[in-house]
Short mmCIF file of C-alpha atoms and ligand atoms in Angstrom, two decimals:
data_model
loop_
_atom_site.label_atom_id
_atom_site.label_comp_id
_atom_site.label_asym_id
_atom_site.label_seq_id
_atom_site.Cartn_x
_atom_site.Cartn_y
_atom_site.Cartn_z
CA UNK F 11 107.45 119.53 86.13
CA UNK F 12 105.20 117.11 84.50
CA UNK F 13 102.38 118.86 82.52
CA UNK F 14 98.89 117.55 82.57
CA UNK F 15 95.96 118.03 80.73
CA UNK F 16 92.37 117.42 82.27
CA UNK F 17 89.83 116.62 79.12
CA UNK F 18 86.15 116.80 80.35
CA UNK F 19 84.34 113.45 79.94
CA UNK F 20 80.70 112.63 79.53
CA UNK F 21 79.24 110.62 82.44
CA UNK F 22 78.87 107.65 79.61
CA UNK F 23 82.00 107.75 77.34
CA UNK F 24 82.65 104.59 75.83
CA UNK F 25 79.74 103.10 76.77
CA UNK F 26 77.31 103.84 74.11
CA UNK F 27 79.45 103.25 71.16
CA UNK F 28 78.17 103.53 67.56
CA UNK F 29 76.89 101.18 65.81
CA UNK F 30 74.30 98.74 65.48
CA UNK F 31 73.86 95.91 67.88
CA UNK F 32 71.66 93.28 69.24
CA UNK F 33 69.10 91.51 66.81
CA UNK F 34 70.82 92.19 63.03
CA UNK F 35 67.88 90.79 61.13
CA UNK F 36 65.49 93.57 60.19
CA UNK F 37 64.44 96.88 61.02
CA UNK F 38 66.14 98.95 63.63
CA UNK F 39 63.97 98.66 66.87
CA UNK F 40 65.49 101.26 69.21
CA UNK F 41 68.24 104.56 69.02
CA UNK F 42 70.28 104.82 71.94
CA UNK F 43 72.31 107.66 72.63
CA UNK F 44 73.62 110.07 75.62
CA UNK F 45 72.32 113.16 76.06
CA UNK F 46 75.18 115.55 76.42
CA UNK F 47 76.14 119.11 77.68
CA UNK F 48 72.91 119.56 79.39
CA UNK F 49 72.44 121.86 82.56
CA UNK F 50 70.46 120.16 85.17
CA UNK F 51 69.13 121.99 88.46
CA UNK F 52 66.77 120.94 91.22
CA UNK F 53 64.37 122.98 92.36
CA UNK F 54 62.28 122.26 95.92
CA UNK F 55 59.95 125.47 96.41
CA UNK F 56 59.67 126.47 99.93
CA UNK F 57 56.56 126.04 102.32
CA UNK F 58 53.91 128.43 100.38
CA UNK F 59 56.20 129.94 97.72
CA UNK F 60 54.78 128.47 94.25
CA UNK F 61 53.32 131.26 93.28
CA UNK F 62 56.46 133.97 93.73
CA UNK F 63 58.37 130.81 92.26
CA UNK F 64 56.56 130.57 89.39
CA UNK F 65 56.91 134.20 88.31
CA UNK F 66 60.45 133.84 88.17
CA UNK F 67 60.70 130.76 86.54
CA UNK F 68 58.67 132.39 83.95
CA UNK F 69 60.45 135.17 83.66
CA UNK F 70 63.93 133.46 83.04
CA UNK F 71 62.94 129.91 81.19
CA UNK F 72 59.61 131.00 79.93
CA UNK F 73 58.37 127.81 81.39
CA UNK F 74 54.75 127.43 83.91
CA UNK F 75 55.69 124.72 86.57
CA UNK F 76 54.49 121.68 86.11
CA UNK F 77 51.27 120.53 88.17
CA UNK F 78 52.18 116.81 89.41
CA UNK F 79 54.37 114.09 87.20
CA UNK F 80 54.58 116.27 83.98
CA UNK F 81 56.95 117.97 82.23
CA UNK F 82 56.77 121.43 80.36
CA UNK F 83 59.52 121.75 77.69
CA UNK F 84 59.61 125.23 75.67
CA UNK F 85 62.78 126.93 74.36
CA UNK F 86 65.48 124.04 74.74
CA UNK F 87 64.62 124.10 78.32
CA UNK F 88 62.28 121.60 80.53
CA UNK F 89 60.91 121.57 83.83
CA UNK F 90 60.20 117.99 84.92
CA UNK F 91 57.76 117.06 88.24
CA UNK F 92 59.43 114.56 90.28
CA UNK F 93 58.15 115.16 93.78
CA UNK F 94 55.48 117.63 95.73
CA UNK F 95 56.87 120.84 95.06
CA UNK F 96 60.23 119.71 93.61
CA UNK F 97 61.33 119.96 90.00
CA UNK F 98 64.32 118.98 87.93
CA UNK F 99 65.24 121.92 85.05
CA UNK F 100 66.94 120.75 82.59
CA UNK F 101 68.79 123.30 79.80
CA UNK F 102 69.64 121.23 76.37
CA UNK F 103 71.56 124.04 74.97
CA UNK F 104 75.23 124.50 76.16
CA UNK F 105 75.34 127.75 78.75
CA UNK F 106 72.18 126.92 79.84
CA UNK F 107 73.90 126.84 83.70
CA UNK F 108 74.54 130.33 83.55
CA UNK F 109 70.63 131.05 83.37
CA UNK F 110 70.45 128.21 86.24
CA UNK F 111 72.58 130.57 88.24
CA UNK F 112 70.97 133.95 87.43
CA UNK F 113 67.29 132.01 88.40
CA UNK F 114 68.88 130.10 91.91
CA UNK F 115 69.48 133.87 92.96
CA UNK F 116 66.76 135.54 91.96
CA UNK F 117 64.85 133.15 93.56
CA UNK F 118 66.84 132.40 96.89
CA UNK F 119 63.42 133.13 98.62
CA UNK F 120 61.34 131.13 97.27
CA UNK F 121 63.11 127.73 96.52
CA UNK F 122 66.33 125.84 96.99
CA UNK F 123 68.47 125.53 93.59
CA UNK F 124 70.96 123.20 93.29
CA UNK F 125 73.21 122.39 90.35
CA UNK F 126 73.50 119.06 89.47
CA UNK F 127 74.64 119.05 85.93
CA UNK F 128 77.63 117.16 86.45
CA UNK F 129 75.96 114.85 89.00
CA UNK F 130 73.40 112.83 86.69
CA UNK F 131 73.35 111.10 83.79
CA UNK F 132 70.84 111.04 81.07
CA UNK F 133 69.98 108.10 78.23
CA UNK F 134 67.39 109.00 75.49
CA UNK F 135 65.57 105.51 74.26
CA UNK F 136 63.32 106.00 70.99
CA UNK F 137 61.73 103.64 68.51
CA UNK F 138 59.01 101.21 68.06
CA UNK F 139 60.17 98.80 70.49
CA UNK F 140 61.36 101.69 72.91
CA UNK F 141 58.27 101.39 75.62
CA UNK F 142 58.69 97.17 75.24
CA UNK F 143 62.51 97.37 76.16
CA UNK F 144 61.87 99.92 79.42
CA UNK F 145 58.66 97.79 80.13
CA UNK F 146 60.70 95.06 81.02
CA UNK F 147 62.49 96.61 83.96
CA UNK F 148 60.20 99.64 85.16
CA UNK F 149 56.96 98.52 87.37
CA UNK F 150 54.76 101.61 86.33
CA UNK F 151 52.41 100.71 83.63
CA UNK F 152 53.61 102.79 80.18
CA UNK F 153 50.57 102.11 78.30
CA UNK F 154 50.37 105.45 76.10
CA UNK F 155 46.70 105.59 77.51
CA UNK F 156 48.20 106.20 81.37
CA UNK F 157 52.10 107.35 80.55
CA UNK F 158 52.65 109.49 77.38
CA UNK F 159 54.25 112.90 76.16
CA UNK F 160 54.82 114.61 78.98
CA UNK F 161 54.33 112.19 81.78
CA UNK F 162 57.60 111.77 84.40
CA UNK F 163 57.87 109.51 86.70
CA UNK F 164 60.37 108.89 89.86
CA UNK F 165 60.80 105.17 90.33
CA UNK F 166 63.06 101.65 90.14
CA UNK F 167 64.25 100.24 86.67
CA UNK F 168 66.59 97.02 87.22
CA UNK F 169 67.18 98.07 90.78
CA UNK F 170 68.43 101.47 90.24
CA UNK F 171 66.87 104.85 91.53
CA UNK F 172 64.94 106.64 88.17
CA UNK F 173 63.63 109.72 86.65
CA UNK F 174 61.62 108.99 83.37
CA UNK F 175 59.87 111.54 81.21
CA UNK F 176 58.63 111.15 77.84
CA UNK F 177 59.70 113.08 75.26
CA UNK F 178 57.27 112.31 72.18
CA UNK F 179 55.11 109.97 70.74
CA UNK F 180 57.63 107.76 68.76
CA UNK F 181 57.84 106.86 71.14
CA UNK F 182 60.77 108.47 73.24
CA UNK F 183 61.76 108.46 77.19
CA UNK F 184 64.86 110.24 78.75
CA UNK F 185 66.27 108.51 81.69
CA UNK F 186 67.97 110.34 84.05
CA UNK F 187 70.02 108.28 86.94
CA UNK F 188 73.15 109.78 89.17
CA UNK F 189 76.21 109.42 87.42
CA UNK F 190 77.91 106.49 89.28
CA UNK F 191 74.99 104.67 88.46
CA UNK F 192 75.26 105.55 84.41
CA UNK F 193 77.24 102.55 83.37
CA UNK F 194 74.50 100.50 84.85
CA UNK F 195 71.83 102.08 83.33
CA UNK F 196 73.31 101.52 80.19
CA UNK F 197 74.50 98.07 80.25
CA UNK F 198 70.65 97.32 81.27
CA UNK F 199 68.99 99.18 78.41
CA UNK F 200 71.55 97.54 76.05
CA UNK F 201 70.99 94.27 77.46
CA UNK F 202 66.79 94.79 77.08
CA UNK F 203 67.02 96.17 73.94
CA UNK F 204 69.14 93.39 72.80
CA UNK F 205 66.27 91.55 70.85
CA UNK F 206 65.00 94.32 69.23
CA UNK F 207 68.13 95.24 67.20
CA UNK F 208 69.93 98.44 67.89
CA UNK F 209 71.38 101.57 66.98
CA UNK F 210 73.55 103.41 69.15
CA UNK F 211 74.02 107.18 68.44
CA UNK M 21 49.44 94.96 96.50
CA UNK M 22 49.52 98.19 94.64
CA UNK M 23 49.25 102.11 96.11
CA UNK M 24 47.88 104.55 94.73
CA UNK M 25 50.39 107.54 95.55
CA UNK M 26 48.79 110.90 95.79
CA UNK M 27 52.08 112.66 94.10
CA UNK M 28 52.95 109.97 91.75
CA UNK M 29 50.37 107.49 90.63
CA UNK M 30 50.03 104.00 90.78
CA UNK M 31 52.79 102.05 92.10
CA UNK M 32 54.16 98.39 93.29
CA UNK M 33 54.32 97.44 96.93
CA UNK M 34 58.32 97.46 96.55
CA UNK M 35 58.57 100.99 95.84
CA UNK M 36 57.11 101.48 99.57
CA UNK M 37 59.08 101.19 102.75
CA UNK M 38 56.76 100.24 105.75
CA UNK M 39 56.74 102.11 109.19
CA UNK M 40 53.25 101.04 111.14
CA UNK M 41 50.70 102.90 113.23
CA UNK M 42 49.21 106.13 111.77
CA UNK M 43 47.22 106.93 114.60
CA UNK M 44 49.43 107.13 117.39
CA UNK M 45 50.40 110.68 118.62
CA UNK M 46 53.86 112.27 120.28
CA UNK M 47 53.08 112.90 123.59
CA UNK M 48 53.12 116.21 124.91
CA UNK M 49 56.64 115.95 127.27
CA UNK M 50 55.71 118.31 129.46
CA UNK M 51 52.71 116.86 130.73
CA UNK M 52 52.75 115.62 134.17
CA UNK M 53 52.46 111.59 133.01
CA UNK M 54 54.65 112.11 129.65
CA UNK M 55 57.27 108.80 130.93
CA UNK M 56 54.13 106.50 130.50
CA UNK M 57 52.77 108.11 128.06
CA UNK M 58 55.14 108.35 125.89
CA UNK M 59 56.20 104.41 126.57
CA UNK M 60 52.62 103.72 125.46
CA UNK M 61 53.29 106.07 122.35
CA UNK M 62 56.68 103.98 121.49
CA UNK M 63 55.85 100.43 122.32
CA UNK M 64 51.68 99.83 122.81
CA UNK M 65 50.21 98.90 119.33
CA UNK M 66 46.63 97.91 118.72
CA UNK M 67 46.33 94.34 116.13
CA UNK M 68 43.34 95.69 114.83
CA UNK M 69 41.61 93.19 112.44
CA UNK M 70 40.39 94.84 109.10
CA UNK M 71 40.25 98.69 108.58
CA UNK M 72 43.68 100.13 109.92
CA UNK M 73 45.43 103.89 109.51
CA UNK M 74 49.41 102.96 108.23
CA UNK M 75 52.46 105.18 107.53
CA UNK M 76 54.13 104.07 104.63
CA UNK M 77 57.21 106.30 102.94
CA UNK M 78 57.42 106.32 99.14
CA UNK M 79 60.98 104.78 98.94
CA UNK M 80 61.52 104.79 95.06
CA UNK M 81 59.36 107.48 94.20
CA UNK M 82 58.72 111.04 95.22
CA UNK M 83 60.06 110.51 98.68
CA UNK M 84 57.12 111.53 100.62
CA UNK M 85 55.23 110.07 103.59
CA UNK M 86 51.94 108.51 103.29
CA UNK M 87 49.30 107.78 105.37
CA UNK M 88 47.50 105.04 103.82
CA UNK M 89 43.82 103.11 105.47
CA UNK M 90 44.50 99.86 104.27
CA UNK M 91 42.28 96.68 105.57
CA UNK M 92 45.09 94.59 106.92
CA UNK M 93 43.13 91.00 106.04
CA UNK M 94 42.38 91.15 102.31
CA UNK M 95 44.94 94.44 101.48
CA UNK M 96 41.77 96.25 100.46
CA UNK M 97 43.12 100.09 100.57
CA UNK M 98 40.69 102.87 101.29
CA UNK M 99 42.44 106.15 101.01
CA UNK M 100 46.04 107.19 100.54
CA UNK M 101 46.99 111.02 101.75
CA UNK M 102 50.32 112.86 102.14
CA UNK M 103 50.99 112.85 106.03
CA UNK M 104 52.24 116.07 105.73
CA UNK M 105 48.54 116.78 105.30
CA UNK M 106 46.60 114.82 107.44
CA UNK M 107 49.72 116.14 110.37
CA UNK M 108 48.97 120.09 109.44
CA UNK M 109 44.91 119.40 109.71
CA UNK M 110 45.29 117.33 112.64
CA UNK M 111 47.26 120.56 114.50
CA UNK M 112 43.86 122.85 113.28
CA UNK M 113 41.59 120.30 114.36
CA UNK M 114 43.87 118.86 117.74
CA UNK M 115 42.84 115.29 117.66
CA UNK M 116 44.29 112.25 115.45
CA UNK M 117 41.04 111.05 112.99
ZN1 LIG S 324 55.10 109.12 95.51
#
């Protein structure tokens, strides 16, 4: 019998290779890299349920929910708003999915959970020139005076189907697409941040 | 034209998918002229000049359906709610605003 091994792969292997790129005269405007072995669960709360909701959540992330397009990050875990009454939660420590799990059933009353961690994505873009390379294929205005630390949003970049949160004021986003659609993320950010010079991580 | 989503913000026009008439309610089928009424409810539509009530579905966005009073000559909008809303208050009140 023939014996085969199954290696797990990232949703972007090979794709964001080391290195610098793009512009080579100068300083460094943007760090690209994947944002691996995260845990990644939607949350829709049911019709009048926020408030049992929220007790759990706090009780096994520590975390408030987020009122509208924000995001709450405490702990290595995040709750992003991407909807009324629907939240992604992301866990950036490995075994986060096992908390996923105990919160889905603690709170089968009060929301629907659903695992998605091998479903999406995720590209973290920092640097000076960051906001200017999104800018040129997201419609929402990033101005740090409307979109900053904290803000998400759920819209188009290049054509594809987004969530975009902020991370801090370097500034840097996390972009989060389904995974079939994570080659073409990255090809586009590489491809916009192109000018700028490069550093893949 | 921009909207001004209640959930998400400011957004482009082609984040939006467009669906029509906001005013127009589902006929009651079990009332004794429901076959014309409801043939007025699926075909007759005003072409109102100026102020007029749309549903419009955030596409790209937070997936929810808007009503939006938009003024259909110079794309002047005056309101934007979440039509799960204005549905649930017109059930309390029983008549389309
Ligand atoms: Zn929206």
């Amino acid at each position: 019998m023939h014996d085969s091994i199954l290696t797990p792969q990232t949703a972007l292997m090979g794709l964001i290779n080391a290195g610098r790129y793009g512009r080579q005269e100068g300083d460094v405007g943007i760090r690209i890299s994947e944002v691996k072995n995260f845990s990644l669960a939607n949350i829709t709360a049911f019709k009048n349920c926020r408030e049992p909701l929220e007790k759990v959540i706090d009780e096994y992330l520590g975390l408030d929910l987020p009122i509208g397009p924000q995001r709450i990050e405490k702990n290595g875990y995040a709750l992003i708003g991407h909807g009324p009454d629907q939240w992604l939660a992301i866990g950036y420590e490995e075994n986060s999915a096992s908390i996923f799990d105990k919160l889905e059933k603690a709170s089968r009353d009060y929301a629907a959970i659903v695992d998605q961690s091998d479903a999406r994505a995720i590209i973290r873009l920092s640097g000076p020139d960051a906001r200017k390379a999104l800018a040129k294929g997201v419609s929402i205005d990033l101005d740090p005076s409307v979109f900053h630390t904290n803000c998400t949003a759920t819209t188009f970049a290049a054509g594809l189907w987004i969530n975009l949160w902020q991370i801090n004021d370097s500034p840097a986003y996390e972009i989060s697409v389904f995974r079939g659609f994570g080659a073409s993320l990255a090809s586009w950010i590489k491809s916009s941040a192109e000018e700028f010079g490069y550093i893949n991580q | 034209m921009r909207i001004t989503c209640p959930h998400c913000g400011n957004r482009s026009l082609d984040e939006f998918i467009y669906l029509g008439d906001a005013t127009v309610q589902r006929p009651d089928p079990a009332r004794p002229d429901a076959l014309a009424a409801f043939v007025d409810y699926v075909y007759q539509r005003e072409n109102p000049v100026g102020r007029h009530r749309e549903l419009w579905y955030h596409n790209a966005g937070c997936h929810a359906w808007l009503v939006v009073t938009r003024d259909v000559r110079t794309h002047e909008i005056f309101g934007v709610e979440p039509a799960k809303e204005v549905s649930l208050s017109e059930k309390t009140t029983g008549a389309a605003r």
